[in-house]
Short mmCIF file of C-alpha atoms in Angstrom, two decimals:
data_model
loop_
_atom_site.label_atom_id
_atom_site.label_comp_id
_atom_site.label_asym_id
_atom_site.label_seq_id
_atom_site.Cartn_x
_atom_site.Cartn_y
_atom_site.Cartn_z
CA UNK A 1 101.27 77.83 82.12
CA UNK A 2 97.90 78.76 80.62
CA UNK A 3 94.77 78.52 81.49
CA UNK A 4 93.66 75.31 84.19
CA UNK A 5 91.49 72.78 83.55
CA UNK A 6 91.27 71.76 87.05
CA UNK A 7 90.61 75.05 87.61
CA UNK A 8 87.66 74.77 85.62
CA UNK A 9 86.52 71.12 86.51
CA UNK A 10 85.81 72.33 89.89
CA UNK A 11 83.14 74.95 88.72
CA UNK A 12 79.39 74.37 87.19
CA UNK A 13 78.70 76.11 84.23
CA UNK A 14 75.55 76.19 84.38
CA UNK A 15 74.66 77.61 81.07
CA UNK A 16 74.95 80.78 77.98
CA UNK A 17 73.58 83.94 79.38
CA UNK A 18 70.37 84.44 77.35
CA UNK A 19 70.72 88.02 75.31
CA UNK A 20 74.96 88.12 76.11
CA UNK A 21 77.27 86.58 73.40
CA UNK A 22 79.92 84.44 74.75
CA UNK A 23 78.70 84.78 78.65
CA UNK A 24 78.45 82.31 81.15
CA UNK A 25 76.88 82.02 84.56
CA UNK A 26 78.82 80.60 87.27
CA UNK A 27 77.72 79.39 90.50
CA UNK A 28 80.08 78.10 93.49
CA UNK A 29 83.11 75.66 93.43
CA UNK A 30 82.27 71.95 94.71
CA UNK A 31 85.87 71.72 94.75
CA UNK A 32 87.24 74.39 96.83
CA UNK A 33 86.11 73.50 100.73
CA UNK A 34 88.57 75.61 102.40
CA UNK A 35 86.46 78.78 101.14
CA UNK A 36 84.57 80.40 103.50
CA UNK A 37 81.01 79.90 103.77
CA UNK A 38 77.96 82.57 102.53
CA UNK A 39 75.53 83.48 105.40
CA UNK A 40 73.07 80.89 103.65
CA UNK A 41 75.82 78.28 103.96
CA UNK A 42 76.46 77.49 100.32
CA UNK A 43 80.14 77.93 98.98
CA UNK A 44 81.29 81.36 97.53
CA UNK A 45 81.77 81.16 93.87
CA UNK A 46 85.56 80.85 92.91
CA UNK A 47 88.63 79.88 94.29
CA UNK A 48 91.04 81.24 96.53
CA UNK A 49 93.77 83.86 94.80
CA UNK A 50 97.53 82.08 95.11
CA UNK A 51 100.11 85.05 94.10
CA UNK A 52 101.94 84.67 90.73
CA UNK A 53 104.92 82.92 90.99
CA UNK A 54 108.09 84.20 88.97
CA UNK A 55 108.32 82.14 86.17
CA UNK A 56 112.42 80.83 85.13
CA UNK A 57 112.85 83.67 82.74
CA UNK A 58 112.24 86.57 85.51
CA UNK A 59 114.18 84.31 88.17
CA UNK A 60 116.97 84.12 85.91
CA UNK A 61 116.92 88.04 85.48
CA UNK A 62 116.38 88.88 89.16
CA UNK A 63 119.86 86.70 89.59
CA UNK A 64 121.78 88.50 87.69
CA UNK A 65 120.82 92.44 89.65
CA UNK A 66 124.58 92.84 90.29
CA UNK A 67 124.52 95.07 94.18
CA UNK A 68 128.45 96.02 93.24
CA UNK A 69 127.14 97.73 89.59
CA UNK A 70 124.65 99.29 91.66
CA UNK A 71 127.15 100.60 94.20
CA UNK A 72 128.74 101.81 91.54
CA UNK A 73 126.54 103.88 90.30
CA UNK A 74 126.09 105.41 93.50
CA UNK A 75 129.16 106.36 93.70
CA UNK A 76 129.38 107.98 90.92
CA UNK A 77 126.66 110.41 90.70
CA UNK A 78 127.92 111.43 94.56
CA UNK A 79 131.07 112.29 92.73
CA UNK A 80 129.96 114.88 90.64
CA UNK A 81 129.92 116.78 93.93
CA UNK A 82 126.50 118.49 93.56
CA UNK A 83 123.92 117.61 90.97
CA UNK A 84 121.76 120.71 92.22
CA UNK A 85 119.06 121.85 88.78
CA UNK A 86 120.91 124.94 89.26
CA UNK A 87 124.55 123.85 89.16
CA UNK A 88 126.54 123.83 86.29
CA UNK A 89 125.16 122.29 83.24
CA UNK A 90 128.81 122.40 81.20
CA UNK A 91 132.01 121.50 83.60
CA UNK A 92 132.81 117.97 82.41
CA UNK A 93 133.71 116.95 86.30
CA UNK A 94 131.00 118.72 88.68
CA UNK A 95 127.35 119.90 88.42
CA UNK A 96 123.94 118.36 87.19
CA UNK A 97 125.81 118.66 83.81
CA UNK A 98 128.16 116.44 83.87
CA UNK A 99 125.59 113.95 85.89
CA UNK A 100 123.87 114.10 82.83
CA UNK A 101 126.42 113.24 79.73
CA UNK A 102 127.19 110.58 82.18
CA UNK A 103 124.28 108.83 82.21
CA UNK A 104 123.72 109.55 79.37
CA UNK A 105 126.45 107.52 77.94
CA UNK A 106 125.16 104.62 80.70
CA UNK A 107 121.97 104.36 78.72
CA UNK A 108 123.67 104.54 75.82
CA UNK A 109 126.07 101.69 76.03
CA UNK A 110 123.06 99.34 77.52
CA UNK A 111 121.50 100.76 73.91
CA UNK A 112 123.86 98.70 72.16
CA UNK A 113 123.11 96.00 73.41
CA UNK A 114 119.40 95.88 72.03
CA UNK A 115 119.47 95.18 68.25
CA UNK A 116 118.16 98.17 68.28
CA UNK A 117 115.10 97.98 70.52
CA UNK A 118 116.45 100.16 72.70
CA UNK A 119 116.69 104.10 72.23
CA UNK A 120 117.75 106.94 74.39
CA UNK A 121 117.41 110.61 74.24
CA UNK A 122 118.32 113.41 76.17
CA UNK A 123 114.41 115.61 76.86
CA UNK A 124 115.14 118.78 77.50
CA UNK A 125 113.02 122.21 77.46
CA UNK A 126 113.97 125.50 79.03
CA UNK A 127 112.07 126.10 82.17
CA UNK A 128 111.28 129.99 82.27
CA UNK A 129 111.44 131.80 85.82
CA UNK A 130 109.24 130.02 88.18
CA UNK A 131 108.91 128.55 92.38
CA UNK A 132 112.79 127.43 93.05
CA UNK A 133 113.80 128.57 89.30
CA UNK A 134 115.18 131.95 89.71
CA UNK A 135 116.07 132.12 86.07
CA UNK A 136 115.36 130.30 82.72
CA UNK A 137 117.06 126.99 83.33
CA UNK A 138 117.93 124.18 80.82
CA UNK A 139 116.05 121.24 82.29
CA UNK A 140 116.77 117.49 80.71
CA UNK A 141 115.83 113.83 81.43
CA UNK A 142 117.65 111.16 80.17
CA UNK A 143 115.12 108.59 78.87
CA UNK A 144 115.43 105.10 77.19
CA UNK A 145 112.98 103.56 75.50
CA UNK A 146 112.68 99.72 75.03
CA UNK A 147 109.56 99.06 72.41
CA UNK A 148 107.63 96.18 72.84
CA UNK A 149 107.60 93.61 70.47
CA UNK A 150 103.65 92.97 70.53
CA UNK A 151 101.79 95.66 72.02
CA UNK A 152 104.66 98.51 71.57
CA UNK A 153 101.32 100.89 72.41
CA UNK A 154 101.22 99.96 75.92
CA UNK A 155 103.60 101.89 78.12
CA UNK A 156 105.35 101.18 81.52
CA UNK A 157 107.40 103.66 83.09
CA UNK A 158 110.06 103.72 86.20
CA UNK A 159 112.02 106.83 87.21
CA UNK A 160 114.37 107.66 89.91
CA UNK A 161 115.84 111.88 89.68
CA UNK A 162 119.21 112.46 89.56
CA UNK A 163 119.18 115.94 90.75
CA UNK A 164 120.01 116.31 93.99
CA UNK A 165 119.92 119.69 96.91
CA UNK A 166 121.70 120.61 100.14
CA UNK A 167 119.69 121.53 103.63
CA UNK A 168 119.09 125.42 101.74
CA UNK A 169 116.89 124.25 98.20
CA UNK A 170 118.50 127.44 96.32
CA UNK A 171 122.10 126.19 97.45
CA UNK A 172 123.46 125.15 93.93
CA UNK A 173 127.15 125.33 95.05
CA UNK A 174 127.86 123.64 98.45
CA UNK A 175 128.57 119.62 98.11
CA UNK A 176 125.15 117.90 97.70
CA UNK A 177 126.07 114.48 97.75
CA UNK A 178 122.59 113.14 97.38
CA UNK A 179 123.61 109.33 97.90
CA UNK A 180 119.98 108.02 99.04
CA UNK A 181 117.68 110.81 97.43
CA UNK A 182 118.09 109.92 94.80
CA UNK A 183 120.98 108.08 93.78
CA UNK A 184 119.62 104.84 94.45
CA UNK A 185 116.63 105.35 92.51
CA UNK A 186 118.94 106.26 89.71
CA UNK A 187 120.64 102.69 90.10
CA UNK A 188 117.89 101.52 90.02
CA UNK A 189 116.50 102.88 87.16
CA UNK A 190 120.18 101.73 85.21
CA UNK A 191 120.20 98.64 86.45
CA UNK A 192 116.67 97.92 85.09
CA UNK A 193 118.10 99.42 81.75
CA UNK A 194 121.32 96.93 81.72
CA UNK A 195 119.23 94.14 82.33
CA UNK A 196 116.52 94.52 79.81
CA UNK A 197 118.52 95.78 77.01
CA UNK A 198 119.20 92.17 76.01
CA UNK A 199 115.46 90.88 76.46
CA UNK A 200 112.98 91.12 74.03
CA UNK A 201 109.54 92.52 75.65
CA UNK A 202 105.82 92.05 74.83
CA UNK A 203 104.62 95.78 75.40
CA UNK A 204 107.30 99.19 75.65
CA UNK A 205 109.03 100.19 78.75
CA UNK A 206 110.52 103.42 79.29
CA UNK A 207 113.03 103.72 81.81
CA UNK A 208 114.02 107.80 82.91
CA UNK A 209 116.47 109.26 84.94
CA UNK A 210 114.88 112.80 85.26
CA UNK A 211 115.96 116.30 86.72
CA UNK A 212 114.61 119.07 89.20
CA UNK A 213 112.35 116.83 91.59
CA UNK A 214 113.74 118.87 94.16
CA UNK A 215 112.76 122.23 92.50
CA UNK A 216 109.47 121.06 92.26
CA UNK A 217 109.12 117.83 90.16
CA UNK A 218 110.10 119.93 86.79
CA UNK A 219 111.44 117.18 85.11
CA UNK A 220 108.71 114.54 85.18
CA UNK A 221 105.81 116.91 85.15
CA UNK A 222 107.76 117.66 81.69
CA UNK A 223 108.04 113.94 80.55
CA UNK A 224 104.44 113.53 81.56
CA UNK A 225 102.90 115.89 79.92
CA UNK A 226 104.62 114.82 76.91
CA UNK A 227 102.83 111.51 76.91
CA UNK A 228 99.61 113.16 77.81
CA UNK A 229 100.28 115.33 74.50
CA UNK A 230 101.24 112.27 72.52
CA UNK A 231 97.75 110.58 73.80
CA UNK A 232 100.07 107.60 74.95
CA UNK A 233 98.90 104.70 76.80
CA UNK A 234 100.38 104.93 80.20
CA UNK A 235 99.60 101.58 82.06
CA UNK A 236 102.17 102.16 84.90
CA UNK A 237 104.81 104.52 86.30
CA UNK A 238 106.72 104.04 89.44
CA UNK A 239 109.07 106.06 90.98
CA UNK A 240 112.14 105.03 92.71
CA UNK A 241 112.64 108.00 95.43
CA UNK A 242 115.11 107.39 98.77
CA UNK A 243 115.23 103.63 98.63
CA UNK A 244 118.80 103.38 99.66
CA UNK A 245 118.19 101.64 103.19
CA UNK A 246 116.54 99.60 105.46
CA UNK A 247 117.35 102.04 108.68
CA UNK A 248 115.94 104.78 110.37
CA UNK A 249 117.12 108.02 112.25
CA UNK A 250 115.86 105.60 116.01
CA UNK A 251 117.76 102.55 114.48
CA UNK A 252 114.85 100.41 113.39
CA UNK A 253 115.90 98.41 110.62
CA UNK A 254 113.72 96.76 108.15
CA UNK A 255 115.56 95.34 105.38
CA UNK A 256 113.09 93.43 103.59
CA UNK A 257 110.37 95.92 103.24
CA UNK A 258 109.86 98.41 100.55
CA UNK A 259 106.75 101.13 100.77
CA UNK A 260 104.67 101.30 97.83
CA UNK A 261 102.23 104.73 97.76
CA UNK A 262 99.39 104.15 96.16
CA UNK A 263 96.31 106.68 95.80
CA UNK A 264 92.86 105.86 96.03
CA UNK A 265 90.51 108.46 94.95
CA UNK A 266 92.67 109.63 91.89
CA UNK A 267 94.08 112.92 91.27
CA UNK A 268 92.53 113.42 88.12
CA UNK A 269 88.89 112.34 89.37
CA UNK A 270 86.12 114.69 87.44
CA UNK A 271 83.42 115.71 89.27
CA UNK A 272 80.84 113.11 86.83
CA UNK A 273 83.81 110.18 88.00
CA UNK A 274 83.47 111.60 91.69
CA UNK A 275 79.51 111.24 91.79
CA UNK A 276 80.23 107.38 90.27
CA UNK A 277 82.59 106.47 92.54
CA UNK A 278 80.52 107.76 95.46
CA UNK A 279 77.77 105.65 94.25
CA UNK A 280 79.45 102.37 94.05
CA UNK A 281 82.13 102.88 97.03
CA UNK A 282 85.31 102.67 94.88
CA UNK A 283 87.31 104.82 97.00
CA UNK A 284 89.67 101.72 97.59
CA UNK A 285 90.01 100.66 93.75
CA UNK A 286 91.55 103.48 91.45
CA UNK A 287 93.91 102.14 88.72
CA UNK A 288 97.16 102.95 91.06
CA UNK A 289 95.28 101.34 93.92
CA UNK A 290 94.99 97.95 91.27
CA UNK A 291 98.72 98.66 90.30
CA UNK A 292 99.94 98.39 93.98
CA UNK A 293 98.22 95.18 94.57
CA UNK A 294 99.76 93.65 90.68
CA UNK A 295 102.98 94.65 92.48
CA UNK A 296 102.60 92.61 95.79
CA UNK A 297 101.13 89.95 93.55
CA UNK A 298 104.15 89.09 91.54
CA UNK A 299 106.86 91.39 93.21
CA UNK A 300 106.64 90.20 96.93
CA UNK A 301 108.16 86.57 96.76
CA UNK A 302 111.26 84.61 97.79
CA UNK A 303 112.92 85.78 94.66
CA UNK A 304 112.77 89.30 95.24
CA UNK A 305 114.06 88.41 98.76
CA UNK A 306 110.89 91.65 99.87
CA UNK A 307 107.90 92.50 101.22
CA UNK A 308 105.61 95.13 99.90
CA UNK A 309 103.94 97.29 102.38
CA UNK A 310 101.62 99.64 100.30
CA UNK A 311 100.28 102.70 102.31
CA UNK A 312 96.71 103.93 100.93
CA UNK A 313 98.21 107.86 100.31
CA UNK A 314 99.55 109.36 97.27
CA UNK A 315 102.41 110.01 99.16
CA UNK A 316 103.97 110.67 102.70
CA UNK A 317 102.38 112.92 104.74
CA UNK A 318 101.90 116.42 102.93
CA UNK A 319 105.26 115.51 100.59
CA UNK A 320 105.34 114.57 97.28
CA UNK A 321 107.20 112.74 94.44
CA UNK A 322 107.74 112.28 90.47
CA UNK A 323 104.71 110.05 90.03
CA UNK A 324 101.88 113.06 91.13
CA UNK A 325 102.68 114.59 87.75
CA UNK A 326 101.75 110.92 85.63
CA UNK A 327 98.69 111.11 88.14
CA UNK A 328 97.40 114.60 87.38
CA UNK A 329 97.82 113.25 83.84
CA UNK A 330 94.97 110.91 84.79
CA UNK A 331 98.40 107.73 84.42
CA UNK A 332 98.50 105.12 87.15
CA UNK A 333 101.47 105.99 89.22
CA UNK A 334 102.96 104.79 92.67
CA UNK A 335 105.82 105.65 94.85
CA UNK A 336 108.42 103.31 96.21
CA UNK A 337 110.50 104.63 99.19
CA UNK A 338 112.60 102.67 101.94
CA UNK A 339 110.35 101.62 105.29
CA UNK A 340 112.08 104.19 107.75
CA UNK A 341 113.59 107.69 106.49
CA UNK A 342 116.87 108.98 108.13
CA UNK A 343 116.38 112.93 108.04
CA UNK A 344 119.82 113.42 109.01
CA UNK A 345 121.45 111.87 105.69
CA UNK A 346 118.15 113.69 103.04
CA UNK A 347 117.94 117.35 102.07
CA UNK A 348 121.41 118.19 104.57
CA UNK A 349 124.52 120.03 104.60
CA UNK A 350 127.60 117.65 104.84
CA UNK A 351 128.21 118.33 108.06
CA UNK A 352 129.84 116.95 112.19
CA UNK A 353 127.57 118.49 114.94
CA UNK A 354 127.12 117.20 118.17
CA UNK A 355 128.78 113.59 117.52
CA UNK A 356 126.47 113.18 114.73
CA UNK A 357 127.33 112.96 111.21
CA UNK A 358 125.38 114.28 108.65
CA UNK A 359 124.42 114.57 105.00
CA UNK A 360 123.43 111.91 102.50
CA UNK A 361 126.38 110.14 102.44
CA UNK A 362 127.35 106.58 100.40
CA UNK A 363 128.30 105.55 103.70
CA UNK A 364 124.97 105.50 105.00
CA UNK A 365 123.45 103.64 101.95
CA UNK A 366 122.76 99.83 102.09
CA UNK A 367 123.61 98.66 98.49
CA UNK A 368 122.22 95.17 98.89
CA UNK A 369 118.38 96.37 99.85
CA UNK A 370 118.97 98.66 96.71
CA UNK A 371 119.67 95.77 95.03
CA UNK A 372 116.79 94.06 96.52
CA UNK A 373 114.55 96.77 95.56
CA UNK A 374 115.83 96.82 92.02
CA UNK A 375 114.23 93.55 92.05
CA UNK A 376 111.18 94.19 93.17
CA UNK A 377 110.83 96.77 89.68
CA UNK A 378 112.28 94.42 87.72
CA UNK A 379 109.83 91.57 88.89
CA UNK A 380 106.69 94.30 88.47
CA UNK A 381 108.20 95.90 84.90
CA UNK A 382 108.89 92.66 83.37
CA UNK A 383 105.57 90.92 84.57
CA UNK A 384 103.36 94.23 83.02
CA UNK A 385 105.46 94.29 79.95
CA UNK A 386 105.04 90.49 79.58
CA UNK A 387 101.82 89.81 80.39
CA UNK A 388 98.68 91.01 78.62
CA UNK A 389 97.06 94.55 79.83
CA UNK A 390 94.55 95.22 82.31
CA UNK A 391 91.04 94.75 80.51
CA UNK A 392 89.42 97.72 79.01
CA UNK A 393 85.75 98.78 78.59
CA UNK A 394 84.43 96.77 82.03
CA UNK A 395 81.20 97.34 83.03
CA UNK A 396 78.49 96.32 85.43
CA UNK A 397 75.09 96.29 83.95
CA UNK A 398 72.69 97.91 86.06
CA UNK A 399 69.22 98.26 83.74
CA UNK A 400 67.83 95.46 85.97
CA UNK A 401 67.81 95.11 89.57
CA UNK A 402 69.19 91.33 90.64
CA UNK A 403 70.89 89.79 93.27
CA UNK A 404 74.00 88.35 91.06
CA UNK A 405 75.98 90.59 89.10
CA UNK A 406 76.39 90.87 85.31
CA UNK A 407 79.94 92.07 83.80
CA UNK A 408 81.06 92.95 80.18
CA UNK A 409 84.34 94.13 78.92
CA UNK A 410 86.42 94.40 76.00
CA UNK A 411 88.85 91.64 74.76
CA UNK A 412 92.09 92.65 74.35
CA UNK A 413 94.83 92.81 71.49
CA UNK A 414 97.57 90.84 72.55
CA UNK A 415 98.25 87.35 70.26
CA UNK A 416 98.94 85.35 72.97
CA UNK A 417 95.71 86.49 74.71
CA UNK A 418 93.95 83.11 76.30
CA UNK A 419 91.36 84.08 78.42
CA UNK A 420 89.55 86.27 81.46
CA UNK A 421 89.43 86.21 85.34
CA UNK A 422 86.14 87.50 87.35
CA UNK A 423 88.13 88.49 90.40
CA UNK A 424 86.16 89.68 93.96
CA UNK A 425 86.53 90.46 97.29
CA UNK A 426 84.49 91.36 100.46
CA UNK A 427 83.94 95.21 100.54
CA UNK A 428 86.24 95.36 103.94
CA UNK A 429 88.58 93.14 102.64
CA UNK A 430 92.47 95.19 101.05
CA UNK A 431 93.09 92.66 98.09
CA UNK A 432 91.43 90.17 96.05
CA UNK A 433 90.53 86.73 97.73
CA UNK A 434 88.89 84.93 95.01
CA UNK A 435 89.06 84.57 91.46
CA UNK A 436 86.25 82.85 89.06
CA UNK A 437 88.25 81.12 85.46
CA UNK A 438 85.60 82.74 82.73
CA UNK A 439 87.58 81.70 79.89
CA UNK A 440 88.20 83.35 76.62
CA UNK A 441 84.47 85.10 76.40
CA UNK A 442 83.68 89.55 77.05
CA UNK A 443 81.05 88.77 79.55
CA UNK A 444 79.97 86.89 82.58
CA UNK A 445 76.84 86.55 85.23
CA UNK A 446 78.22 85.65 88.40
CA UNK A 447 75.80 84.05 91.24
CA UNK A 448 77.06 86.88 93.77
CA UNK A 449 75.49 90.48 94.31
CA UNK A 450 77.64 93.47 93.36
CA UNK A 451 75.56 94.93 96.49
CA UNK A 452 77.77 92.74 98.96
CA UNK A 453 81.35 92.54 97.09
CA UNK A 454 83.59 94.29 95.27
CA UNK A 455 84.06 92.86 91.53
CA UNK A 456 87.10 93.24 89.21
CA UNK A 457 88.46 91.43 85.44
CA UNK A 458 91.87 90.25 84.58
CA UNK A 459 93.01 89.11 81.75
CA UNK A 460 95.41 86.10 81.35
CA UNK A 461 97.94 85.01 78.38
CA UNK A 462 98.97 81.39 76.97
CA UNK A 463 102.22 81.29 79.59
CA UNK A 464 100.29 82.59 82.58
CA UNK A 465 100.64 85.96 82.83
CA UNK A 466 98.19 88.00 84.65
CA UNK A 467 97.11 91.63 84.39
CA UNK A 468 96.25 94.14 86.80
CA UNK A 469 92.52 94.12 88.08
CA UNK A 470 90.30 96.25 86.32
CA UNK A 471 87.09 97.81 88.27
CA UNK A 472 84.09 98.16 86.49
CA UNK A 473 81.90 101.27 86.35
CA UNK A 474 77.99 100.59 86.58
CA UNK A 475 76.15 100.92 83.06
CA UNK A 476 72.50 101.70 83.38
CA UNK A 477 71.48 100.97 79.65
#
């Protein structure tokens, strides 16, 4: 659907902006009487922020995640006995090797498919001597790439590592069955790949299995720095990493609740960005922090059958994943990983001791909450790659002090582009509660002082789509 114009009936325009082209100034919504009231009494301005519904098209592709492909794939990768960075890279039957032409062939059959939009590659570089590479080692990700149809410039990224370690790191020969970490993020990953193939999409998605996390996140570090060096415009990356279960080591079980990691002062902050962000208290709004909430937005519904619970750290305490590479890269990155870890089936020996069974086993994975959380990727890809990108250029003008808040930003080169979304929330509050319909204009005045709330854009297409929030940085002249 695009743009309402109930939505809009229930707000005054009160009138053009004097010295801003195409800005309006907005005061509260008549309409809207369950929003809570201002200290002075009067109505906030806006409306209250209803998450995006999947529209049919994504319900009809969230069907179709198939939880016996996806044990499948399990499966399979645990049958190449180890998959260890160090392991053989040329017996056809065992090693990270043959884990490799495997998948490779995956991708390429879903490549078929595409008419051609999809391609895959095999991104290798030799890795010379370095922490958990005793010698040069050949080190390759297999990567498809689906290019967008409309904004082929704007990427989205989802990996899962197909490497996989025993309880001793430098252990390249002992089974290393690696079932949960990282298996399932690997089905993931392919599943995404089969189910896209077939469907045409708005912006490019690239979708990675990649090697040596466990050596020390070789693989991606590689594939991000060559996007860095090809000045490409990362919107996203998420990585799937040990989301094979809903249970932990105590028997909890949660199996409707993925963990989303999500930074907030970012990786790649500059001291000049650090002094900003200070100044205007945007340790809660970095671009991965706007990215996690996108995901709950359209990912945490009753067709993903999930809940997202995203935890404000980069990742779990003092560990780290695929994504920190994309975020030293200055690239918005999160981590998805299941609600409770079992330490006894990750980074073990295959092993009996003491009545317990260990090592991570198939046995212990849970192939319908994979499949669940394949669609909570699928619902996030799809909605980025359909739906226009997060606005760029957004400011808050600062050269005069008032008490509402002026905001600029650039409009955005997507066709189907419709319009804009002043979005805000209180400064204690995690997400945003209230969004203000601007229309098709770069600027707005809103009656409400960026001293007391946080402010962020969207943008919005002609079907519906929203973007990601965007926070704006103060400008002074």
């Amino acid at each position: 659907m695009g743009l309402s114009s109930a939505g809009r009936s229930r707000r005054a325009f009160l009138s053009a902006s004097a010295g801003i082209t195409g800005a309006v100034v907005l005061a509260g919504s008549a309409g809207a009487a369950d929003l809570r009231p201002s200290p002075g009494g009067a109505l906030p301005p806006g409306e209250p922020i209803p998450p995006q519904q999947p529209g049919a098209d994504l319900r009809a592709l969230l069907a179709q995640v198939d939880e016996r492909r996806i044990e499948d794939v399990v499966r399979k990768l645990v049958s190449f006995g180890t998959r260890h960075t160090l392991s053989s890279q040329d017996d056809p039957q065992r090693g990270i090797g043959a884990a490799r032409d495997w998948l490779f062939a995956e991708m390429q059959s879903h490549a078929a498919r595409s008419e051609g939009r999809m391609t895959v590659e095999l991104q290798s570089y030799d890795q010379e001597p370095a922490d958990r590479i005793p010698v040069t080692t050949r080190i390759t990700n297999v990567v498809a790439t689906i290019r967008g149809t409309a904004t082929p410039e704007r990427v989205h990224v989802v990996s899962g590592h197909y490497d996989s370690r025993a309880t001793d790191v430098m252990d390249a020969t002992s089974d290393a069955p690696g079932a949960d970490d990282d298996a399932s993020g690997v089905a993931v990953v392919l599943e995404l790949a089969r189910l896209l193939a077939e469907t045409p999409l708005e912006s490019t998605v690239v979708l990675a299995a990649v090697a040596a996390e466990e050596q020390g996140l070789y693989g991606a570090n590689h594939m991000a720095e060559l996007f860095a060096a090809e000045g490409a415009d990362v919107r996203a990356m998420f990585t799937d990493d040990i989301v094979g279960a809903g249970r932990a080591d105590d028997g909890t079980v949660d199996p409707r609740t993925i963990r989303l990691f999500a930074e907030g002062v970012p990786t790649s902050e500059t001291p000049d960005e650090a002094e900003i962000r200070r100044s205007v208290g945007g340790e809660n709004d970095s671009p991965s922090r706007q990215l996690a909430r996108f995901v709950t937005d359209v990912a945490a519904n009753d067709a993903t059958g999930m809940s997202v619970r995203v935890i404000y750290r980069r990742d779990r305490f003092l560990r780290g994943g695929d994504h920190i590479p994309f975020l030293e890269k200055g690239f918005p990155a999160a981590r998805f990983t299941e609600p409770h870890e079992d330490f006894r089936h990750q980074h073990q020996d295959v092993r009996d001791e003491g009545g317990v069974r260990y090592g991570d086993l198939p046995e212990f994975c849970d192939f319908g909450y994979i499949a669940r959380v394949a669609r909570v990727n699928l619902a996030a890809l799809f909605s980025l790659a359909q739906g226009p990108g997060a606005p760029t250029g957004v400011v808050v003008r600062t050269a005069q002090l008032t008490n509402d808040t002026e905001l600029v930003w650039e409009r955005g080169p997507e066709p189907d582009l419709a319009g804009y979304e002043v979005v805000w929330r209180e400064t204690t509050d995690p997400d945003w509660t209230h969004r203000i319909d601007v229309g098709d204009t770069t600027a707005a005045v809103i009656d409400l002082s960026k001293d007391n709330v946080f402010f962020g854009v969207r943008a919005i297409d002609a079907d519906g789509h929203r973007s990601p929030v965007t926070f704006p940085l103060p400008q002074r002249d």
